[in-house]
């Protein structure tokens, strides 16, 4: 590649006005791909597609060379912030650094190049991987079995609520309400509604935990269950969890654990031991799949023994001796989990099975499978002790920031937090006019991603900071110093105007946060 050529091409395209779209770069006849000849004879269009279904004009796609395409996306990537670039303390999102070894494994052709419809006998390694991951996640959560079909956290929530519904229906009970604390993630009430239940909100008490009296008052036999997360969305551990579990179980309800962020409890405490019946996990938050920007996720749902029969199917299973004995395997199961080679169908050690009272499929095929390969790699690389250290360090880092920043920001719940700390800019705003949003925008100028702002809703001017275990003490120092500098500057003369001008160093400044939602632009005309 000639550097001079690259500069000559890209310099005029990198102006301040922004990157052209691929359509603006398009020149007829250019392309970025070459198809190999396969030896498969050509079929005429007439034989393949009925004439009424055939396109009449060319497909309106951009035509660009590979060189221009790579330059386009590389330039765009330089205008972005990412977990690979620096600290990304976006609370409740666990934007932590994802080890590259996980991508290396997920890219292995034997994993990436497999068709999801391949017969079980030819994908024994894949099935072994999923079964082993299921066992590992059950060990982490204290549950009996899991489904990997849900493609993200919210899809896992809906699956969990459908399981809850199926369970109550199997007992010939109709229960309409699901309890949710007022600090909950916004997807929880949305999933409850989508699952056909009604939301009953339970208020938090002064310590930021579930108000036990309000909970008891809300409980009756119309309650299908409660959705909680522990640590809760304020980053605080629900100390009354055992009493909550008893109270909900007493009226026949189930406990759902929103395990989107497992960073605080990995290897330390298990939802199953706290009394939960259903848990969803976000593998794309805790277990090493990059996320944000709509990339693929996985929201497996793990359940206790009494719900296993309702899980979506088909699910990968280790075959019992009756169903096909592990020819060449060892009867004691040692060596299991190593990819078995495709043998004759009778020799398969893993297969598919649909539970007796399954709620059916919640995803075509088997979920976002390569996310599962990353998760198992992450678990194997860390081991049980390593996962526990992840949790310990995530909690330590959040508490370090809580103590350090208590002098510059409000700490609404000033007691040990878990993997994230909720700060607030309420006093700063009263004193200087500088709001949580301004702090977030200024932080971008300091080379950090912004924290989550104005969430949880129960905290005024909330700044929710999740440093994660992957940041070093030096990075935490730099982040804390940036936070402190922003607060100090707000107190100076002209501080408010300066704060409103931020961010001045990013490719775009302040954007209209609501316009996209208010002014919908139809992308195509649906009229015939
Ligand atoms: C991220 C998150 C979710 C939703 O997960 P998605 O994968 O974005 O659907 C649910 N609950 C909590 C607490 C979360 O942080």
Coordinates of C-alpha atoms and ligand atoms in Angstrom, one line a residue:
X1 CA 0.0 0.0 0.0
X2 CA 1.4 3.4 -0.8
X3 CA 1.0 5.9 2.0
X4 CA 1.2 8.8 -0.4
X5 CA -1.6 7.3 -2.5
X6 CA -3.7 6.9 0.7
X7 CA -3.2 10.5 1.7
X8 CA -3.9 11.8 -1.8
X9 CA -7.2 9.8 -1.8
X10 CA -8.4 10.5 1.7
X11 CA -7.3 14.1 2.4
X12 CA -10.1 15.8 0.6
X13 CA -12.6 13.4 2.1
X14 CA -11.6 14.1 5.7
X15 CA -12.7 17.7 5.8
X16 CA -14.6 19.1 8.8
X17 CA -17.9 18.7 7.1
X18 CA -17.9 15.1 7.8
X19 CA -17.4 11.8 6.1
X20 CA -19.3 11.3 2.8
X21 CA -21.7 8.4 2.7
X22 CA -20.8 5.3 0.7
X23 CA -23.4 6.4 -1.8
X24 CA -21.6 9.7 -2.3
X25 CA -18.3 7.7 -2.8
X26 CA -20.0 5.4 -5.2
X27 CA -18.7 5.1 -8.8
X28 CA -20.4 2.8 -11.3
X29 CA -18.5 -0.4 -11.9
X30 CA -16.4 -0.4 -8.7
X31 CA -16.7 -3.3 -6.4
X32 CA -15.1 -4.8 -3.3
X33 CA -15.6 -8.4 -3.9
X34 CA -14.9 -11.2 -6.3
X35 CA -16.9 -14.3 -6.4
X36 CA -15.1 -17.5 -7.0
X37 CA -16.4 -19.8 -9.7
X38 CA -18.0 -22.7 -7.9
X39 CA -18.5 -25.2 -10.8
X40 CA -22.3 -25.2 -10.0
X41 CA -24.1 -24.8 -13.4
X42 CA -25.9 -21.5 -13.9
X43 CA -29.7 -21.6 -13.5
X44 CA -31.8 -19.1 -15.4
X45 CA -33.7 -16.6 -13.4
X46 CA -36.9 -17.9 -15.0
X47 CA -36.4 -21.2 -13.4
X48 CA -35.6 -19.8 -10.0
X49 CA -37.9 -16.9 -9.4
X50 CA -41.4 -16.5 -10.8
X51 CA -41.5 -13.4 -13.1
X52 CA -44.0 -11.6 -10.9
X53 CA -41.5 -11.6 -8.0
X54 CA -38.5 -10.4 -10.0
X55 CA -37.0 -7.0 -9.6
X56 CA -37.4 -4.8 -12.7
X57 CA -34.5 -2.3 -12.1
X58 CA -31.0 -2.6 -10.7
X59 CA -30.5 -2.8 -6.9
X60 CA -29.6 0.7 -5.7
X61 CA -26.4 -0.2 -3.9
X62 CA -23.2 1.8 -3.5
X63 CA -20.4 0.7 -5.8
X64 CA -17.0 1.2 -4.0
X65 CA -13.6 -0.4 -4.2
X66 CA -12.3 -2.4 -1.3
X67 CA -9.6 0.3 -0.8
X68 CA -12.2 3.1 -0.5
X69 CA -14.5 0.9 1.6
X70 CA -11.8 0.2 4.2
X71 CA -10.7 3.8 4.3
X72 CA -14.3 4.9 4.8
X73 CA -14.9 2.7 7.8
X74 CA -11.4 3.3 9.2
X75 CA -12.0 7.1 9.1
X76 CA -15.4 6.6 10.8
X77 CA -13.9 4.4 13.5
X78 CA -11.5 7.3 14.3
X79 CA -14.4 9.6 15.0
X80 CA -15.8 7.1 17.6
X81 CA -15.2 6.3 21.2
X82 CA -15.0 2.6 22.1
X83 CA -14.0 0.2 24.9
X84 CA -10.7 -0.4 23.1
X85 CA -9.9 3.3 23.2
X86 CA -10.4 4.2 26.8
X87 CA -12.5 4.1 30.0
X88 CA -16.2 3.9 29.3
X89 CA -17.9 4.3 32.7
X90 CA -21.4 4.0 31.4
X91 CA -23.4 2.7 34.4
X92 CA -25.7 -0.3 34.0
X93 CA -24.0 -1.1 30.7
X94 CA -20.8 -2.8 31.8
X95 CA -18.7 -1.4 28.9
X96 CA -15.6 -3.3 29.9
X97 CA -12.6 -4.2 27.9
X98 CA -13.2 -7.6 26.1
X99 CA -10.1 -9.8 25.9
X100 CA -9.1 -10.4 22.3
X101 CA -8.6 -14.1 22.8
X102 CA -12.4 -14.4 22.9
X103 CA -12.6 -13.0 19.4
X104 CA -9.8 -15.3 18.2
X105 CA -11.8 -18.4 19.4
X106 CA -15.1 -17.1 18.0
X107 CA -13.4 -16.6 14.6
X108 CA -12.2 -20.2 14.3
X109 CA -13.6 -21.5 11.0
X110 CA -14.9 -24.6 12.7
X111 CA -17.1 -22.4 14.8
X112 CA -17.8 -19.4 12.5
X113 CA -18.3 -21.4 9.3
X114 CA -21.0 -23.8 10.5
X115 CA -24.6 -23.6 9.2
X116 CA -27.2 -23.6 12.0
X117 CA -29.2 -26.4 10.2
X118 CA -26.2 -28.8 10.2
X119 CA -27.2 -32.2 11.5
X120 CA -26.2 -32.8 15.2
X121 CA -23.8 -35.5 14.2
X122 CA -21.6 -33.1 12.3
X123 CA -21.6 -30.3 14.9
X124 CA -20.7 -32.3 18.1
X125 CA -18.1 -29.7 19.0
X126 CA -20.5 -26.8 18.9
X127 CA -23.1 -28.8 21.0
X128 CA -20.4 -29.7 23.5
X129 CA -19.5 -26.0 23.7
X130 CA -23.0 -24.9 24.4
X131 CA -23.6 -27.7 27.0
X132 CA -20.4 -26.8 28.8
X133 CA -21.3 -23.1 28.8
X134 CA -24.8 -24.0 30.2
X135 CA -23.1 -26.0 33.0
X136 CA -20.7 -23.1 33.8
X137 CA -23.5 -20.5 33.9
X138 CA -25.6 -22.7 36.1
X139 CA -22.7 -23.0 38.4
X140 CA -22.3 -19.2 38.5
X141 CA -26.1 -18.6 39.0
X142 CA -27.0 -21.6 41.1
X143 CA -29.7 -22.7 38.6
X144 CA -30.5 -26.0 37.0
X145 CA -30.6 -25.4 33.3
X146 CA -30.5 -22.6 30.7
X147 CA -31.7 -21.6 27.2
X148 CA -29.4 -19.7 24.9
X149 CA -32.1 -18.6 22.4
X150 CA -32.8 -15.1 23.6
X151 CA -30.7 -12.6 21.6
X152 CA -30.3 -9.9 24.2
X153 CA -31.2 -9.0 27.8
X154 CA -34.7 -7.7 27.0
X155 CA -35.5 -10.8 25.0
X156 CA -34.3 -12.9 28.0
X157 CA -36.7 -10.9 30.2
X158 CA -39.7 -11.6 27.9
X159 CA -38.7 -15.3 27.8
X160 CA -38.5 -15.4 31.6
X161 CA -41.9 -13.9 31.9
X162 CA -43.4 -16.4 29.4
X163 CA -41.8 -19.1 31.6
X164 CA -43.5 -17.5 34.6
X165 CA -46.8 -17.5 32.8
X166 CA -46.4 -21.2 31.7
X167 CA -45.6 -22.2 35.2
X168 CA -48.7 -20.6 36.8
X169 CA -50.9 -21.9 33.9
X170 CA -49.6 -25.4 34.6
X171 CA -50.9 -25.1 38.1
X172 CA -54.2 -23.8 36.7
X173 CA -53.7 -20.4 38.3
X174 CA -54.3 -17.0 36.6
X175 CA -52.0 -14.3 38.0
X176 CA -52.0 -10.9 36.5
X177 CA -49.5 -8.7 38.3
X178 CA -45.7 -8.5 38.4
X179 CA -43.9 -6.4 41.0
X180 CA -41.0 -4.1 40.0
X181 CA -39.0 -1.7 42.2
X182 CA -39.0 1.9 41.2
X183 CA -35.3 1.9 40.6
X184 CA -35.5 -0.9 37.9
X185 CA -34.1 -0.8 34.4
X186 CA -36.6 0.4 31.9
X187 CA -36.7 -2.9 30.0
X188 CA -38.3 -4.6 33.0
X189 CA -41.7 -2.9 32.9
X190 CA -41.7 -3.0 29.1
X191 CA -41.1 -6.8 29.2
X192 CA -43.8 -7.3 31.8
X193 CA -46.3 -5.5 29.6
X194 CA -45.2 -7.4 26.5
X195 CA -45.5 -10.7 28.5
X196 CA -49.2 -9.9 29.2
X197 CA -48.9 -8.9 32.8
X198 CA -49.5 -5.7 34.7
X199 CA -46.8 -3.7 36.4
X200 CA -47.1 -2.9 40.1
X201 CA -44.3 -0.5 41.2
X202 CA -42.7 -1.0 44.6
X203 CA -41.1 2.1 46.1
X204 CA -37.5 2.2 47.4
X205 CA -36.9 3.1 51.0
X206 CA -34.5 5.8 52.2
X207 CA -31.5 3.4 51.9
X208 CA -32.2 2.8 48.2
X209 CA -33.5 -0.8 48.8
X210 CA -37.0 -2.4 48.3
X211 CA -39.4 -0.9 50.9
X212 CA -40.4 -4.1 52.8
X213 CA -43.7 -2.7 54.1
X214 CA -44.8 -1.6 50.7
X215 CA -43.8 -5.0 49.2
X216 CA -45.8 -6.9 51.8
X217 CA -48.8 -4.6 51.1
X218 CA -48.6 -5.3 47.4
X219 CA -48.4 -9.1 47.7
X220 CA -51.4 -11.3 47.1
X221 CA -52.3 -14.4 45.1
X222 CA -52.7 -12.2 42.0
X223 CA -48.9 -11.7 41.9
X224 CA -47.1 -13.9 39.4
X225 CA -43.7 -12.8 40.6
X226 CA -41.2 -10.0 41.2
X227 CA -38.4 -8.8 39.0
X228 CA -35.4 -7.7 40.9
X229 CA -31.7 -7.3 40.4
X230 CA -29.2 -7.6 43.3
X231 CA -27.2 -5.5 43.5
X232 CA -30.0 -3.2 42.5
X233 CA -30.0 -0.5 39.9
X234 CA -28.6 2.0 42.4
X235 CA -25.6 -0.3 42.7
X236 CA -26.6 -1.4 46.2
X237 CA -27.0 -4.9 47.6
X238 CA -30.6 -5.7 48.7
X239 CA -29.8 -6.9 52.2
X240 CA -33.4 -8.1 52.8
X241 CA -33.3 -10.4 49.8
X242 CA -34.0 -13.6 51.9
X243 CA -37.0 -12.0 53.4
X244 CA -38.2 -10.7 50.0
X245 CA -37.8 -14.2 48.6
X246 CA -39.8 -15.8 51.4
X247 CA -42.6 -13.2 51.2
X248 CA -43.0 -13.6 47.4
X249 CA -42.8 -17.5 47.5
X250 CA -45.4 -17.5 50.3
X251 CA -48.1 -16.1 48.1
X252 CA -47.0 -18.5 45.3
X253 CA -45.1 -16.0 43.2
X254 CA -41.7 -16.5 41.5
X255 CA -38.6 -14.4 41.7
X256 CA -37.0 -13.1 38.5
X257 CA -33.3 -11.9 38.7
X258 CA -32.3 -9.3 36.1
X259 CA -28.7 -10.5 35.8
X260 CA -27.7 -8.2 32.9
X261 CA -24.8 -7.0 35.0
X262 CA -23.2 -9.9 36.8
X263 CA -19.9 -8.1 37.4
X264 CA -20.5 -7.6 41.1
X265 CA -21.4 -11.1 42.1
X266 CA -19.5 -13.5 39.9
X267 CA -18.1 -16.3 42.1
X268 CA -19.2 -14.5 45.2
X269 CA -23.0 -15.0 45.6
X270 CA -25.5 -16.9 43.5
X271 CA -29.1 -15.8 42.6
X272 CA -30.2 -19.4 43.2
X273 CA -29.0 -19.2 46.7
X274 CA -30.8 -15.9 47.3
X275 CA -34.1 -17.7 46.3
X276 CA -34.5 -16.7 42.7
X277 CA -36.2 -19.0 40.2
X278 CA -35.4 -17.3 36.9
X279 CA -32.2 -15.4 35.9
X280 CA -31.3 -13.8 32.6
X281 CA -27.6 -12.9 31.9
X282 CA -26.2 -10.5 29.4
X283 CA -23.2 -12.3 27.9
X284 CA -22.5 -9.1 26.0
X285 CA -22.0 -7.2 29.2
X286 CA -20.3 -9.5 31.6
X287 CA -18.9 -12.3 29.4
X288 CA -16.7 -10.6 26.8
X289 CA -18.8 -9.7 23.7
X290 CA -18.4 -6.1 22.6
X291 CA -21.8 -4.4 22.5
X292 CA -23.4 -1.1 21.8
X293 CA -24.2 0.0 18.3
X294 CA -26.6 -2.8 17.9
X295 CA -24.1 -5.7 17.7
X296 CA -25.2 -9.2 18.4
X297 CA -25.8 -10.1 22.1
X298 CA -27.0 -13.1 24.0
X299 CA -29.5 -13.1 26.9
X300 CA -29.5 -16.7 28.1
X301 CA -32.2 -17.5 30.7
X302 CA -31.3 -19.9 33.5
X303 CA -34.0 -21.5 35.7
X304 CA -34.5 -23.5 38.8
X305 CA -35.5 -27.2 38.7
X306 CA -39.2 -26.6 38.7
X307 CA -39.1 -24.5 35.5
X308 CA -36.7 -26.7 33.3
X309 CA -39.6 -28.4 31.6
X310 CA -40.9 -25.1 30.2
X311 CA -37.7 -23.9 28.6
X312 CA -37.6 -23.0 24.9
X313 CA -36.6 -25.8 22.6
X314 CA -34.9 -27.4 20.9
X315 CA -31.9 -27.2 23.3
X316 CA -28.5 -28.9 23.1
X317 CA -28.2 -31.8 25.5
X318 CA -25.7 -34.4 26.5
X319 CA -27.2 -37.6 25.3
X320 CA -27.9 -40.3 27.9
X321 CA -26.5 -43.8 27.3
X322 CA -29.9 -45.0 25.9
X323 CA -30.0 -42.3 23.2
X324 CA -26.7 -43.0 21.6
X325 CA -23.7 -44.1 23.6
X326 CA -20.4 -42.1 23.4
X327 CA -18.5 -44.4 21.2
X328 CA -14.8 -43.7 21.9
X329 CA -15.7 -41.5 24.9
X330 CA -15.1 -42.6 28.4
X331 CA -17.9 -43.9 30.5
X332 CA -17.0 -41.8 33.5
X333 CA -17.4 -38.7 31.4
X334 CA -13.8 -37.6 31.7
X335 CA -12.7 -35.7 28.6
X336 CA -16.2 -34.5 28.0
X337 CA -16.5 -31.0 26.7
X338 CA -13.6 -31.6 24.3
X339 CA -15.0 -31.3 20.8
X340 CA -15.9 -34.8 19.7
X341 CA -15.4 -35.6 16.1
X342 CA -18.3 -36.3 13.9
X343 CA -18.9 -40.0 14.1
X344 CA -21.6 -42.2 12.7
X345 CA -25.0 -40.9 14.0
X346 CA -25.3 -43.6 16.6
X347 CA -22.1 -42.4 18.2
X348 CA -23.3 -38.8 18.8
X349 CA -22.7 -37.7 22.4
X350 CA -24.7 -34.5 22.1
X351 CA -28.0 -33.8 20.4
X352 CA -31.1 -31.6 20.5
X353 CA -34.1 -32.0 22.7
X354 CA -37.3 -30.0 23.3
X355 CA -38.5 -30.0 26.9
X356 CA -41.9 -31.7 27.6
X357 CA -43.9 -28.5 28.2
X358 CA -41.7 -26.0 26.3
X359 CA -43.0 -22.5 25.7
X360 CA -41.7 -23.0 22.1
X361 CA -39.0 -21.1 20.2
X362 CA -38.2 -17.5 21.1
X363 CA -35.5 -17.2 18.4
X364 CA -35.0 -18.7 15.0
X365 CA -32.1 -21.2 15.1
X366 CA -30.1 -21.2 18.3
X367 CA -29.5 -17.6 19.2
X368 CA -26.3 -15.6 18.5
X369 CA -24.0 -18.5 18.7
X370 CA -20.6 -16.8 18.4
X371 CA -21.4 -14.8 21.5
X372 CA -21.6 -18.1 23.3
X373 CA -18.1 -19.1 22.0
X374 CA -16.7 -15.9 23.4
X375 CA -18.4 -16.4 26.8
X376 CA -17.1 -19.9 27.3
X377 CA -13.6 -18.7 26.3
X378 CA -13.8 -15.9 28.9
X379 CA -14.9 -18.3 31.6
X380 CA -12.2 -20.9 30.7
X381 CA -9.5 -18.3 30.6
X382 CA -10.4 -16.9 34.0
X383 CA -11.4 -20.0 35.8
X384 CA -13.6 -19.9 38.9
X385 CA -11.0 -17.9 40.9
X386 CA -10.5 -15.5 38.1
X387 CA -14.2 -14.8 37.8
X388 CA -14.3 -14.1 41.5
X389 CA -11.4 -11.6 41.2
X390 CA -13.4 -9.9 38.4
X391 CA -16.2 -9.2 40.8
X392 CA -13.9 -8.2 43.7
X393 CA -12.0 -5.7 41.5
X394 CA -15.2 -4.3 39.9
X395 CA -16.6 -3.6 43.4
X396 CA -13.3 -2.2 44.6
X397 CA -12.9 0.2 41.7
X398 CA -16.5 1.6 42.1
X399 CA -16.0 2.1 45.8
X400 CA -12.6 3.8 45.2
X401 CA -14.4 6.4 42.9
X402 CA -17.3 6.8 45.4
X403 CA -14.9 7.7 48.2
X404 CA -12.7 9.9 46.0
X405 CA -15.5 11.9 44.4
X406 CA -17.6 12.4 47.6
X407 CA -15.9 15.8 47.9
X408 CA -17.0 17.1 44.5
X409 CA -20.3 15.4 43.8
X410 CA -23.3 14.3 45.8
X411 CA -23.3 10.6 46.8
X412 CA -27.0 10.0 47.5
X413 CA -26.5 6.6 49.1
X414 CA -23.1 6.9 50.8
X415 CA -22.4 3.3 51.9
X416 CA -20.4 0.6 50.2
X417 CA -21.7 0.1 46.7
X418 CA -21.3 -2.9 44.3
X419 CA -19.9 -2.6 40.8
X420 CA -21.3 0.9 40.1
X421 CA -21.8 4.1 42.1
X422 CA -24.6 6.6 41.6
X423 CA -23.3 10.1 42.0
X424 CA -25.4 13.2 41.5
X425 CA -24.9 16.8 40.3
X426 CA -27.9 18.2 42.2
X427 CA -25.8 20.4 44.5
X428 CA -23.5 21.4 41.7
X429 CA -26.5 22.5 39.7
X430 CA -28.0 24.5 42.6
X431 CA -24.7 26.2 43.1
X432 CA -23.5 26.8 39.5
X433 CA -26.3 25.9 37.1
X434 CA -24.0 23.1 35.7
X435 CA -26.1 19.9 35.3
X436 CA -25.4 16.2 35.0
X437 CA -25.7 16.5 31.2
X438 CA -23.0 19.3 31.1
X439 CA -20.7 17.2 33.2
X440 CA -21.2 14.2 30.9
X441 CA -20.4 16.4 27.8
X442 CA -17.3 17.9 29.4
X443 CA -16.0 14.5 30.3
X444 CA -15.9 13.7 26.5
X445 CA -13.4 16.5 26.1
X446 CA -11.3 14.9 28.8
X447 CA -11.0 11.7 26.7
X448 CA -13.5 9.6 28.6
X449 CA -16.9 8.3 27.6
X450 CA -19.7 9.8 29.6
X451 CA -21.3 8.0 32.5
X452 CA -25.1 7.2 32.4
X453 CA -27.0 10.3 33.2
X454 CA -30.5 10.9 34.6
X455 CA -30.8 7.2 35.5
X456 CA -31.9 5.7 37.9
X457 CA -34.9 8.0 37.7
X458 CA -35.3 8.1 41.5
X459 CA -32.1 10.2 41.8
X460 CA -32.1 13.9 40.8
X461 CA -29.3 14.8 38.4
X462 CA -27.9 11.2 38.5
X463 CA -24.5 10.4 37.2
X464 CA -24.2 6.6 37.3
X465 CA -20.5 5.5 37.1
X466 CA -19.4 1.9 36.4
X467 CA -15.6 1.8 36.1
X468 CA -15.5 -2.0 35.7
X469 CA -12.7 -4.2 36.8
X470 CA -10.7 -3.7 33.6
X471 CA -9.5 -0.2 34.4
X472 CA -6.2 0.3 36.2
X473 CA -5.6 2.6 39.2
X474 CA -3.9 5.1 36.9
X475 CA -7.0 5.3 34.7
X476 CA -9.2 5.6 37.7
X477 CA -7.0 8.5 39.0
X478 CA -7.2 10.2 35.6
X479 CA -11.0 9.8 35.5
X480 CA -11.5 11.1 39.0
X481 CA -9.2 14.0 38.3
X482 CA -11.3 14.9 35.2
X483 CA -14.5 14.7 37.3
X484 CA -13.0 17.0 39.9
X485 CA -11.6 19.5 37.4
X486 CA -15.1 19.7 35.8
X487 CA -16.7 20.5 39.2
X488 CA -14.0 23.0 40.0
X489 CA -14.3 24.8 36.7
X490 CA -18.1 25.1 37.2
X491 CA -17.4 27.2 40.2
X492 CA -15.2 29.6 38.3
X493 CA -16.5 32.8 36.6
X494 CA -18.0 31.9 33.2
X495 CA -18.1 28.3 34.3
X496 CA -21.7 27.8 33.2
X497 CA -21.0 29.2 29.7
X498 CA -17.9 27.0 29.3
X499 CA -19.9 23.9 30.5
X500 CA -22.6 24.6 27.9
X501 CA -20.0 24.9 25.1
X502 CA -18.8 21.3 25.7
X503 CA -17.9 19.1 24.0
X504 CA -15.5 21.2 21.8
X505 CA -13.0 18.5 20.8
X506 CA -15.3 15.8 19.4
X507 CA -16.4 15.4 15.8
X508 CA -19.8 16.7 16.7
X509 CA -20.7 19.1 19.5
X510 CA -24.1 19.2 21.3
X511 CA -26.7 17.3 19.4
X512 CA -30.4 17.8 19.7
X513 CA -31.1 14.7 21.9
X514 CA -34.8 14.6 21.2
X515 CA -35.1 15.5 17.5
X516 CA -34.6 12.0 16.1
X517 CA -37.4 10.7 18.3
X518 CA -39.7 13.6 17.6
X519 CA -39.1 14.1 13.9
X520 CA -39.3 10.7 12.3
X521 CA -38.0 10.6 8.7
X522 CA -39.6 7.9 6.7
X523 CA -36.7 6.1 4.9
X524 CA -38.9 4.7 2.1
X525 CA -42.3 5.3 0.7
X526 CA -44.5 2.3 1.6
X527 CA -47.3 3.3 -0.7
X528 CA -47.8 0.9 -3.7
Ligands
LIG1 C1 -28.7 -3.7 29.7 C2 -29.7 -4.1 30.7 C3 -30.9 -4.7 30.2 C4 -31.2 -4.9 28.8 O1 -30.3 -5.7 28.0 P1 -30.3 -5.6 26.4 O2 -29.3 -6.6 26.0 O3 -29.9 -4.2 26.1 O4 -31.7 -5.9 25.9 C5 -31.8 -5.1 31.2 N1 -31.6 -4.9 32.5 C6 -30.4 -4.3 33.0 C7 -30.3 -4.0 34.4 C8 -29.5 -3.8 32.1 O5 -28.4 -3.2 32.5

